[in-house]
mmCIF file of C-alpha atoms and ligand atoms in Angstrom:
data_model
loop_
_atom_site.group_PDB
_atom_site.id
_atom_site.type_symbol
_atom_site.label_atom_id
_atom_site.label_comp_id
_atom_site.label_asym_id
_atom_site.label_seq_id
_atom_site.Cartn_x
_atom_site.Cartn_y
_atom_site.Cartn_z
ATOM 1 C CA MET D 1 10.639 -7.039 -31.276
ATOM 2 C CA PRO D 2 8.836 -4.310 -29.354
ATOM 3 C CA LEU D 3 8.504 -4.907 -25.618
ATOM 4 C CA THR D 4 5.009 -5.774 -24.490
ATOM 5 C CA LEU D 5 3.336 -5.276 -21.151
ATOM 6 C CA GLU D 6 2.353 -8.906 -20.988
ATOM 7 C CA THR D 7 5.905 -10.188 -21.388
ATOM 8 C CA ALA D 8 7.081 -7.545 -18.953
ATOM 9 C CA GLN D 9 4.636 -8.675 -16.273
ATOM 10 C CA ASN D 10 6.044 -12.179 -16.453
ATOM 11 C CA ILE D 11 9.759 -11.444 -16.094
ATOM 12 C CA PHE D 12 11.398 -13.458 -13.318
ATOM 13 C CA SER D 13 8.079 -15.203 -12.654
ATOM 14 C CA ASN D 14 10.049 -18.401 -11.974
ATOM 15 C CA THR D 15 11.722 -16.649 -9.009
ATOM 16 C CA GLN D 16 8.471 -15.608 -7.347
ATOM 17 C CA VAL D 17 7.031 -17.269 -4.273
ATOM 18 C CA PRO D 18 3.275 -16.736 -3.847
ATOM 19 C CA SER D 19 2.499 -14.238 -1.087
ATOM 20 C CA PRO D 20 0.240 -15.379 1.779
ATOM 21 C CA ILE D 21 -1.513 -11.993 1.749
ATOM 22 C CA PRO D 22 -4.237 -12.708 -0.864
ATOM 23 C CA ALA D 23 -5.160 -15.957 0.907
ATOM 24 C CA THR D 24 -5.480 -14.122 4.214
ATOM 25 C CA ILE D 25 -7.678 -11.451 2.654
ATOM 26 C CA ALA D 26 -9.815 -14.150 1.019
ATOM 27 C CA LEU D 27 -10.459 -15.631 4.495
ATOM 28 C CA PHE D 28 -11.329 -12.170 5.780
ATOM 29 C CA ASP D 29 -13.754 -11.596 2.891
ATOM 30 C CA GLN D 30 -15.763 -14.630 3.971
ATOM 31 C CA LEU D 31 -16.578 -13.139 7.390
ATOM 32 C CA ASN D 32 -19.838 -11.281 7.946
ATOM 33 C CA VAL D 33 -19.538 -7.541 8.283
ATOM 34 C CA ASP D 34 -19.639 -7.358 12.093
ATOM 35 C CA ASP D 35 -16.962 -10.015 12.319
ATOM 36 C CA GLN D 36 -14.872 -8.139 9.744
ATOM 37 C CA LEU D 37 -15.022 -4.933 11.746
ATOM 38 C CA ALA D 38 -14.241 -6.749 14.985
ATOM 39 C CA LEU D 39 -11.356 -8.603 13.404
ATOM 40 C CA LEU D 40 -9.845 -5.420 12.009
ATOM 41 C CA TRP D 41 -10.279 -3.779 15.364
ATOM 42 C CA TYR D 42 -8.371 -6.538 17.162
ATOM 43 C CA ALA D 43 -5.664 -6.569 14.523
ATOM 44 C CA TYR D 44 -5.452 -2.809 14.584
ATOM 45 C CA THR D 45 -5.186 -2.528 18.372
ATOM 46 C CA GLU D 46 -2.048 -4.668 18.086
ATOM 47 C CA MET D 47 -0.457 -3.102 15.007
ATOM 48 C CA GLY D 48 -1.814 0.397 15.365
ATOM 49 C CA ARG D 49 0.566 0.980 18.269
ATOM 50 C CA SER D 50 3.412 1.149 15.797
ATOM 51 C CA ILE D 51 1.852 3.999 13.818
ATOM 52 C CA THR D 52 4.188 6.963 14.109
ATOM 53 C CA PRO D 53 2.935 10.199 15.655
ATOM 54 C CA ALA D 54 4.774 12.049 12.876
ATOM 55 C CA ALA D 55 2.592 10.380 10.257
ATOM 56 C CA VAL D 56 -0.575 11.144 12.117
ATOM 57 C CA GLY D 57 0.400 14.775 12.547
ATOM 58 C CA ALA D 58 1.223 15.034 8.885
ATOM 59 C CA ALA D 59 -1.808 13.182 7.580
ATOM 60 C CA ARG D 60 -4.165 15.962 6.696
ATOM 61 C CA LEU D 61 -7.730 15.267 7.602
ATOM 62 C CA GLN D 62 -9.275 18.203 5.791
ATOM 63 C CA PHE D 63 -11.032 15.962 3.270
ATOM 64 C CA ALA D 64 -12.404 13.648 5.942
ATOM 65 C CA GLU D 65 -13.367 16.267 8.523
ATOM 66 C CA GLY D 66 -16.875 16.756 7.137
ATOM 67 C CA ILE D 67 -17.942 13.148 7.511
ATOM 68 C CA LEU D 68 -16.067 12.720 10.803
ATOM 69 C CA ASN D 69 -18.081 15.606 12.249
ATOM 70 C CA GLN D 70 -21.308 14.115 10.918
ATOM 71 C CA ILE D 71 -20.466 10.785 12.522
ATOM 72 C CA LYS D 72 -19.688 12.402 15.882
ATOM 73 C CA GLN D 73 -23.213 13.892 15.958
ATOM 74 C CA MET D 74 -24.898 10.500 15.423
ATOM 75 C CA SER D 75 -26.367 8.026 17.880
ATOM 76 C CA ASN D 76 -24.207 4.995 18.683
ATOM 77 C CA ALA D 77 -26.484 2.789 16.597
ATOM 78 C CA ASP D 78 -26.105 5.052 13.559
ATOM 79 C CA GLN D 79 -22.335 5.219 14.035
ATOM 80 C CA THR D 80 -22.146 1.442 13.995
ATOM 81 C CA GLN D 81 -24.303 1.433 10.861
ATOM 82 C CA VAL D 82 -21.910 3.837 9.104
ATOM 83 C CA MET D 83 -19.027 1.459 9.777
ATOM 84 C CA ARG D 84 -21.069 -1.502 8.516
ATOM 85 C CA ASP D 85 -21.982 0.427 5.355
ATOM 86 C CA LEU D 86 -18.330 1.244 4.722
ATOM 87 C CA ALA D 87 -17.275 -2.376 5.189
ATOM 88 C CA ASN D 88 -20.219 -3.578 3.040
ATOM 89 C CA ARG D 89 -19.411 -1.008 0.333
ATOM 90 C CA ALA D 90 -23.057 0.033 0.549
ATOM 91 C CA ASP D 91 -24.244 2.926 -1.620
ATOM 92 C CA THR D 92 -24.795 5.639 1.013
ATOM 93 C CA PRO D 93 -23.686 9.285 0.933
ATOM 94 C CA ILE D 94 -20.902 8.741 3.508
ATOM 95 C CA SER D 95 -19.758 5.550 1.867
ATOM 96 C CA ARG D 96 -19.603 7.350 -1.502
ATOM 97 C CA THR D 97 -17.633 10.240 -0.055
ATOM 98 C CA TYR D 98 -15.210 7.739 1.448
ATOM 99 C CA GLY D 99 -14.910 6.020 -1.924
ATOM 100 C CA PHE D 100 -13.553 9.250 -3.446
ATOM 101 C CA PHE D 101 -10.867 9.694 -0.794
ATOM 102 C CA SER D 102 -7.239 9.050 -1.612
ATOM 103 C CA VAL D 103 -5.653 6.020 0.010
ATOM 104 C CA ASN D 104 -3.928 8.100 2.682
ATOM 105 C CA THR D 105 -7.103 9.992 3.513
ATOM 106 C CA LYS D 106 -8.951 6.669 3.925
ATOM 107 C CA LEU D 107 -6.275 5.485 6.334
ATOM 108 C CA ALA D 108 -6.264 8.799 8.201
ATOM 109 C CA PHE D 109 -10.073 8.737 8.445
ATOM 110 C CA TRP D 110 -10.054 5.318 10.125
ATOM 111 C CA TYR D 111 -7.166 6.308 12.336
ATOM 112 C CA GLU D 112 -9.187 9.263 13.597
ATOM 113 C CA LEU D 113 -12.320 7.156 13.996
ATOM 114 C CA GLY D 114 -10.302 4.642 16.022
ATOM 115 C CA GLU D 115 -9.118 7.431 18.312
ATOM 116 C CA LEU D 116 -12.724 8.625 18.747
ATOM 117 C CA MET D 117 -13.741 5.041 19.566
ATOM 118 C CA LYS D 118 -11.022 4.829 22.227
ATOM 119 C CA GLN D 119 -12.196 8.135 23.697
ATOM 120 C CA GLY D 120 -15.808 6.907 23.805
ATOM 121 C CA LEU D 121 -16.990 9.554 21.320
ATOM 122 C CA VAL D 122 -17.850 6.956 18.671
ATOM 123 C CA ALA D 123 -19.484 3.569 19.283
ATOM 124 C CA PRO D 124 -16.858 0.909 20.071
ATOM 125 C CA ILE D 125 -16.989 -2.755 19.113
ATOM 126 C CA PRO D 126 -20.009 -3.939 21.179
ATOM 127 C CA PRO D 127 -18.789 -4.658 24.764
ATOM 128 C CA GLY D 128 -20.311 -8.151 24.839
ATOM 129 C CA TYR D 129 -18.929 -9.096 21.427
ATOM 130 C CA GLN D 130 -17.924 -12.762 21.298
ATOM 131 C CA MET D 131 -15.247 -13.673 18.806
ATOM 132 C CA SER D 132 -16.633 -16.205 16.319
ATOM 133 C CA SER D 133 -14.484 -19.167 15.300
ATOM 134 C CA GLY D 134 -14.116 -17.537 11.881
ATOM 135 C CA VAL D 135 -12.631 -14.410 13.427
ATOM 136 C CA LYS D 136 -10.232 -16.536 15.470
ATOM 137 C CA ALA D 137 -9.084 -18.381 12.354
ATOM 138 C CA VAL D 138 -8.402 -15.167 10.432
ATOM 139 C CA LEU D 139 -6.610 -13.625 13.413
ATOM 140 C CA GLU D 140 -4.379 -16.688 13.610
ATOM 141 C CA ALA D 141 -3.638 -16.386 9.891
ATOM 142 C CA ILE D 142 -2.699 -12.740 10.397
ATOM 143 C CA GLN D 143 -0.463 -13.548 13.354
ATOM 144 C CA LYS D 144 1.574 -15.852 11.145
ATOM 145 C CA LEU D 145 2.440 -12.994 8.779
ATOM 146 C CA ASP D 146 5.467 -10.767 9.254
ATOM 147 C CA SER D 147 4.744 -7.209 10.326
ATOM 148 C CA GLY D 148 5.141 -5.759 6.826
ATOM 149 C CA GLN D 149 2.548 -8.218 5.554
ATOM 150 C CA GLN D 150 0.237 -7.478 8.483
ATOM 151 C CA ILE D 151 0.108 -3.761 7.764
ATOM 152 C CA THR D 152 -0.510 -4.584 4.108
ATOM 153 C CA VAL D 153 -3.572 -6.648 5.055
ATOM 154 C CA LEU D 154 -4.845 -3.759 7.162
ATOM 155 C CA HIS D 155 -4.070 -1.291 4.384
ATOM 156 C CA ASN D 156 -5.725 -3.308 1.618
ATOM 157 C CA THR D 157 -8.899 -4.060 3.572
ATOM 158 C CA VAL D 158 -9.346 -0.409 4.578
ATOM 159 C CA VAL D 159 -8.687 0.821 1.043
ATOM 160 C CA ASP D 160 -11.303 -1.608 -0.311
ATOM 161 C CA MET D 161 -14.083 -0.194 1.873
ATOM 162 C CA GLY D 162 -16.626 2.389 0.778
ATOM 163 C CA PHE D 163 -18.718 2.689 -2.353
ATOM 164 C CA GLU D 164 -16.898 3.222 -5.635
ATOM 165 C CA ALA D 165 -19.123 4.662 -8.301
ATOM 166 C CA ASP D 166 -18.099 3.438 -11.738
ATOM 167 C CA ALA D 167 -17.877 6.928 -13.116
ATOM 168 C CA ALA D 168 -16.320 8.678 -10.178
ATOM 169 C CA PRO D 169 -16.453 12.457 -10.570
ATOM 170 C CA SER D 170 -12.763 13.094 -10.232
ATOM 171 C CA ILE D 171 -12.627 14.974 -6.962
ATOM 172 C CA THR D 172 -8.929 14.290 -6.914
ATOM 173 C CA PRO D 173 -7.665 15.985 -3.788
ATOM 174 C CA THR D 174 -5.218 18.552 -5.089
ATOM 175 C CA ALA D 175 -3.594 19.430 -1.791
ATOM 176 C CA GLU D 176 -1.796 16.133 -1.392
ATOM 177 C CA PRO D 177 1.493 16.203 0.029
ATOM 178 C CA LEU D 178 0.330 14.438 3.102
ATOM 179 C CA PHE D 179 3.698 13.553 4.478
ATOM 180 C CA THR D 180 6.746 15.605 5.121
ATOM 181 C CA ARG D 181 9.874 13.733 6.083
ATOM 182 C CA THR D 182 11.129 14.037 9.629
ATOM 183 C CA GLU D 183 14.268 12.014 8.897
ATOM 184 C CA PRO D 184 16.244 12.236 5.672
ATOM 185 C CA ALA D 185 15.781 9.240 3.402
ATOM 186 C CA PRO D 186 18.668 7.084 2.233
ATOM 187 C CA THR D 187 20.650 8.688 -0.625
ATOM 188 C CA GLN D 188 23.140 7.430 -3.226
ATOM 189 C CA ILE D 189 21.789 3.959 -3.125
ATOM 190 C CA LYS D 190 24.122 1.124 -4.032
ATOM 191 C CA VAL D 191 22.730 -2.265 -4.908
ATOM 192 C CA GLU D 192 24.968 -5.301 -4.905
ATOM 193 C CA GLY D 193 25.157 -6.620 -8.467
ATOM 194 C CA ILE D 194 23.413 -3.665 -10.146
ATOM 195 C CA THR D 195 24.953 -0.752 -12.046
ATOM 196 C CA GLU D 196 22.057 0.277 -14.331
ATOM 197 C CA THR D 197 21.751 4.039 -13.965
ATOM 198 C CA ALA D 198 17.996 4.149 -14.581
ATOM 199 C CA VAL D 199 17.426 1.735 -11.726
ATOM 200 C CA LEU D 200 19.754 3.437 -9.256
ATOM 201 C CA GLY D 201 18.424 6.828 -10.344
ATOM 202 C CA TYR D 202 14.876 5.599 -9.758
ATOM 203 C CA PHE D 203 15.658 4.681 -6.154
ATOM 204 C CA ASP D 204 17.399 7.987 -5.424
ATOM 205 C CA ALA D 205 14.569 10.010 -6.973
ATOM 206 C CA MET D 206 11.887 8.087 -5.067
ATOM 207 C CA ASN D 207 13.724 8.556 -1.788
ATOM 208 C CA ALA D 208 13.848 12.300 -2.443
ATOM 209 C CA ASP D 209 10.145 12.433 -3.462
ATOM 210 C CA GLU D 210 11.379 13.781 -6.815
ATOM 211 C CA PHE D 211 8.762 12.042 -8.880
ATOM 212 C CA GLU D 212 9.371 14.068 -12.063
ATOM 213 C CA THR D 213 12.972 12.868 -12.051
ATOM 214 C CA ALA D 214 11.791 9.298 -11.570
ATOM 215 C CA LEU D 215 9.223 9.649 -14.378
ATOM 216 C CA ASP D 216 11.862 10.866 -16.835
ATOM 217 C CA LEU D 217 13.543 7.483 -16.454
ATOM 218 C CA PHE D 218 10.453 5.739 -17.894
ATOM 219 C CA THR D 219 9.606 5.325 -21.568
ATOM 220 C CA PRO D 220 6.501 7.398 -22.464
ATOM 221 C CA ASP D 221 4.428 4.192 -22.582
ATOM 222 C CA GLY D 222 6.159 2.753 -19.509
ATOM 223 C CA SER D 223 4.218 1.207 -16.664
ATOM 224 C CA LEU D 224 4.410 0.606 -12.939
ATOM 225 C CA GLN D 225 2.627 -2.266 -11.225
ATOM 226 C CA PRO D 226 2.062 -1.765 -7.469
ATOM 227 C CA PRO D 227 1.661 -4.815 -5.195
ATOM 228 C CA PHE D 228 -1.568 -6.748 -5.905
ATOM 229 C CA GLN D 229 -2.694 -4.194 -8.482
ATOM 230 C CA ARG D 230 -2.957 -3.891 -12.225
ATOM 231 C CA PRO D 231 -0.207 -1.937 -13.957
ATOM 232 C CA ILE D 232 -0.518 1.826 -14.207
ATOM 233 C CA ILE D 233 0.348 2.796 -17.763
ATOM 234 C CA GLY D 234 1.985 5.985 -19.020
ATOM 235 C CA ARG D 235 4.050 8.669 -17.317
ATOM 236 C CA GLU D 236 1.131 10.914 -16.460
ATOM 237 C CA ALA D 237 -0.857 8.224 -14.662
ATOM 238 C CA ILE D 238 2.233 6.961 -12.877
ATOM 239 C CA GLY D 239 3.042 10.498 -11.731
ATOM 240 C CA LYS D 240 -0.429 10.983 -10.332
ATOM 241 C CA TYR D 241 -0.172 7.695 -8.478
ATOM 242 C CA MET D 242 3.276 8.488 -7.085
ATOM 243 C CA ARG D 243 2.257 11.899 -5.796
ATOM 244 C CA ALA D 244 -0.688 10.323 -3.983
ATOM 245 C CA GLU D 245 0.911 7.153 -2.670
ATOM 246 C CA ALA D 246 4.673 7.183 -2.805
ATOM 247 C CA GLN D 247 5.452 10.234 -0.665
ATOM 248 C CA GLY D 248 7.787 9.801 2.245
ATOM 249 C CA LEU D 249 8.801 6.202 1.529
ATOM 250 C CA ASN D 250 12.212 4.974 2.631
ATOM 251 C CA ILE D 251 13.458 2.648 -0.046
ATOM 252 C CA MET D 252 16.348 0.381 0.877
ATOM 253 C CA PRO D 253 17.130 -2.039 -1.935
ATOM 254 C CA GLN D 254 19.812 -4.568 -1.064
ATOM 255 C CA GLN D 255 20.796 -6.876 -3.886
ATOM 256 C CA GLY D 256 19.859 -7.797 -7.386
ATOM 257 C CA ILE D 257 20.350 -9.910 -10.446
ATOM 258 C CA ARG D 258 20.177 -8.857 -14.068
ATOM 259 C CA GLU D 259 19.935 -10.563 -17.387
ATOM 260 C CA VAL D 260 20.590 -9.078 -20.815
ATOM 261 C CA LEU D 261 18.123 -10.311 -23.437
ATOM 262 C CA PRO D 262 19.026 -10.960 -27.104
ATOM 263 C CA ASP D 263 17.540 -7.640 -28.294
ATOM 264 C CA GLY D 264 19.629 -5.678 -25.797
ATOM 265 C CA SER D 265 16.843 -5.092 -23.292
ATOM 266 C CA LYS D 266 17.561 -6.049 -19.707
ATOM 267 C CA GLN D 267 15.601 -7.534 -16.875
ATOM 268 C CA VAL D 268 16.624 -6.659 -13.354
ATOM 269 C CA LYS D 269 15.262 -8.049 -10.096
ATOM 270 C CA ILE D 270 16.132 -6.426 -6.795
ATOM 271 C CA THR D 271 15.083 -7.287 -3.268
ATOM 272 C CA GLY D 272 15.099 -4.968 -0.284
ATOM 273 C CA VAL D 273 13.104 -3.272 2.409
ATOM 274 C CA VAL D 274 10.644 -0.368 2.223
ATOM 275 C CA GLN D 275 9.312 1.722 5.101
ATOM 276 C CA THR D 276 6.020 3.628 4.851
ATOM 277 C CA PRO D 277 5.729 6.991 6.629
ATOM 278 C CA TRP D 278 2.747 5.555 8.518
ATOM 279 C CA PHE D 279 4.968 3.204 10.477
ATOM 280 C CA GLY D 280 8.424 4.705 9.930
ATOM 281 C CA VAL D 281 11.294 2.576 11.181
ATOM 282 C CA ASN D 282 8.888 0.404 13.198
ATOM 283 C CA VAL D 283 7.913 -1.774 10.243
ATOM 284 C CA GLY D 284 10.008 -2.885 7.291
ATOM 285 C CA MET D 285 8.261 -4.392 4.285
ATOM 286 C CA ASN D 286 10.185 -7.019 2.339
ATOM 287 C CA ILE D 287 9.792 -6.080 -1.294
ATOM 288 C CA SER D 288 11.108 -6.893 -4.719
ATOM 289 C CA TRP D 289 11.290 -4.738 -7.819
ATOM 290 C CA ARG D 290 11.249 -6.364 -11.256
ATOM 291 C CA PHE D 291 12.435 -3.914 -13.897
ATOM 292 C CA LEU D 292 12.361 -4.349 -17.670
ATOM 293 C CA LEU D 293 14.673 -1.823 -19.350
ATOM 294 C CA ASN D 294 14.578 -1.217 -23.105
ATOM 295 C CA PRO D 295 17.828 -1.417 -25.144
ATOM 296 C CA GLN D 296 18.338 2.315 -24.460
ATOM 297 C CA GLY D 297 18.295 1.638 -20.725
ATOM 298 C CA GLU D 298 14.933 3.304 -20.072
ATOM 299 C CA ILE D 299 12.350 1.790 -17.733
ATOM 300 C CA PHE D 300 9.598 0.123 -19.760
ATOM 301 C CA PHE D 301 8.122 -1.671 -16.753
ATOM 302 C CA VAL D 302 8.599 -2.041 -13.035
ATOM 303 C CA ALA D 303 6.591 -4.300 -10.733
ATOM 304 C CA ILE D 304 6.685 -3.885 -6.977
ATOM 305 C CA ASP D 305 5.923 -7.172 -5.231
ATOM 306 C CA MET D 306 5.580 -8.121 -1.582
ATOM 307 C CA LEU D 307 7.894 -10.996 -0.747
ATOM 308 C CA ALA D 308 6.395 -14.124 0.755
ATOM 309 C CA SER D 309 8.998 -14.297 3.522
ATOM 310 C CA PRO D 310 12.059 -12.411 4.760
ATOM 311 C CA GLN D 311 14.050 -15.463 3.657
ATOM 312 C CA GLU D 312 13.282 -14.491 0.079
ATOM 313 C CA LEU D 313 15.442 -11.397 0.505
ATOM 314 C CA LEU D 314 18.453 -13.672 0.605
ATOM 315 C CA ASN D 315 17.519 -15.895 -2.319
ATOM 316 C CA LEU D 316 18.792 -13.386 -4.845
ATOM 317 C CA ARG D 317 22.503 -13.668 -5.205
ATOM 318 C CA PRO D 318 24.270 -12.038 -8.117
ATOM 319 C CA ARG D 319 25.477 -14.723 -10.474
HETATM 320 O O1 45D B 401 -12.823 0.440 14.284
HETATM 321 O O2 45D B 401 8.994 1.771 -5.777
HETATM 322 C C1 45D B 401 -10.529 -0.633 11.292
HETATM 323 C C2 45D B 401 5.047 2.183 -4.570
HETATM 324 C C3 45D B 401 -12.010 -1.064 11.463
HETATM 325 C C4 45D B 401 5.700 3.152 -5.550
HETATM 326 C C5 45D B 401 -10.121 0.570 12.020
HETATM 327 C C6 45D B 401 6.076 1.476 -3.700
HETATM 328 C C7 45D B 401 -12.452 -1.100 12.735
HETATM 329 C C8 45D B 401 6.856 2.608 -6.262
HETATM 330 C C9 45D B 401 -10.450 -0.452 9.815
HETATM 331 C C10 45D B 401 -9.659 -1.692 11.799
HETATM 332 C C11 45D B 401 4.085 3.028 -3.754
HETATM 333 C C12 45D B 401 4.263 1.120 -5.318
HETATM 334 C C13 45D B 401 -10.902 0.896 13.037
HETATM 335 C C14 45D B 401 7.388 1.400 -4.115
HETATM 336 C C15 45D B 401 -12.086 0.118 13.406
HETATM 337 C C16 45D B 401 7.824 1.913 -5.375
HETATM 338 C C17 45D B 401 -8.886 1.361 11.737
HETATM 339 C C18 45D B 401 5.619 0.669 -2.555
HETATM 340 C C19 45D B 401 -10.613 2.103 13.850
HETATM 341 C C20 45D B 401 8.412 0.731 -3.277
HETATM 342 C C21 45D B 401 -7.811 0.948 11.053
HETATM 343 C C22 45D B 401 5.145 1.128 -1.380
HETATM 344 C C23 45D B 401 -6.638 1.730 10.740
HETATM 345 C C24 45D B 401 4.518 0.274 -0.389
HETATM 346 C C25 45D B 401 -6.506 3.102 11.254
HETATM 347 C C26 45D B 401 4.588 -1.193 -0.503
HETATM 348 C C27 45D B 401 -5.668 1.176 9.968
HETATM 349 C C28 45D B 401 3.815 0.878 0.620
HETATM 350 C C29 45D B 401 -4.468 1.832 9.508
HETATM 351 C C30 45D B 401 2.993 0.205 1.594
HETATM 352 C C31 45D B 401 -3.604 1.186 8.694
HETATM 353 C C32 45D B 401 2.384 0.895 2.588
HETATM 354 C C33 45D B 401 -2.424 1.774 8.058
HETATM 355 C C34 45D B 401 1.498 0.286 3.571
HETATM 356 C C35 45D B 401 -1.735 1.017 7.151
HETATM 357 C C36 45D B 401 0.946 1.106 4.536
HETATM 358 C C37 45D B 401 -2.030 3.147 8.389
HETATM 359 C C38 45D B 401 1.200 -1.142 3.507
HETATM 360 C C39 45D B 401 -0.663 1.488 6.329
HETATM 361 C C40 45D B 401 -0.023 0.653 5.500
#
């Protein structure tokens, strides 16, 4: 029987614990736009301290410079309006431009805007702002998350801002490498319980930013499903995604289980920790990978999931 994406998506579903992240974002989505911006500001002033200077230096702002300069020239009231439009996903020229940015450029844009707010060059959260009870509730929900989950909430809310035209003219920034490594990534990964060469080769290639090598381990119709996203199908699309979003990651898988299916395909689940270049060693994200390998040992599917709790890292013991 040929492998199907739908079956692949459901492998090991009985081992998954629902993540608290979508529920937290759902609470956030219910806030009005000023409360959303204030909430993110409070959350960011806590977590933003762990952003590494190396990442900021490396994050190229060339794509965002135009709108940052425009914003600097505006009155405080207009600056606040720009931020509201971004959070509201309103159809404005700036909000459209933002919508075309890559994920890392979106993050770098807000990072820079935050710095300008601290320096008083861009309107801050209004000085007399009173936290609503809704904001307090969402902040409390965020405080209960581990730090890897907290930066994911920040990441996902920022990435969701801006106006996305249905037919986006593909202004795909070509000059992405945003991050160069300051520290070498882990090499020659060993995972307790796992010997599959495609899987181990995948980790080594990703840690070296050698995405072509990683892609060769996939079947031509293979897919990769990032956390909280739909699967990306086919080597070309996966490659494009990896070059934009998987640069500079430190991938530290720890242990895994695997099951051989009657047709000779294998399912492999591995838990471990991933560091993003934005936060370096300051934040570890607890992650699992669910691989479906075809009988030839090639990667037909891999899902990357955020674990619900650090405890889940330990639940996987080789049988
Ligand atoms: O004033 O194996 C606010 C894949 C508004 C690839 C703001 C992967 C108010 C395959 C917005 C607050 C990539 C899937 C200001 C593995 C305001 C693979 C500013 C996984 C100023 C393992 C906010 C990778 C700012 C993973 C500046 C899981 C916020 C990567 C900045 C995850 C937030 C990476 C930042 C994450 C967040 C990075 C920089 C979650 C970065 C998060």
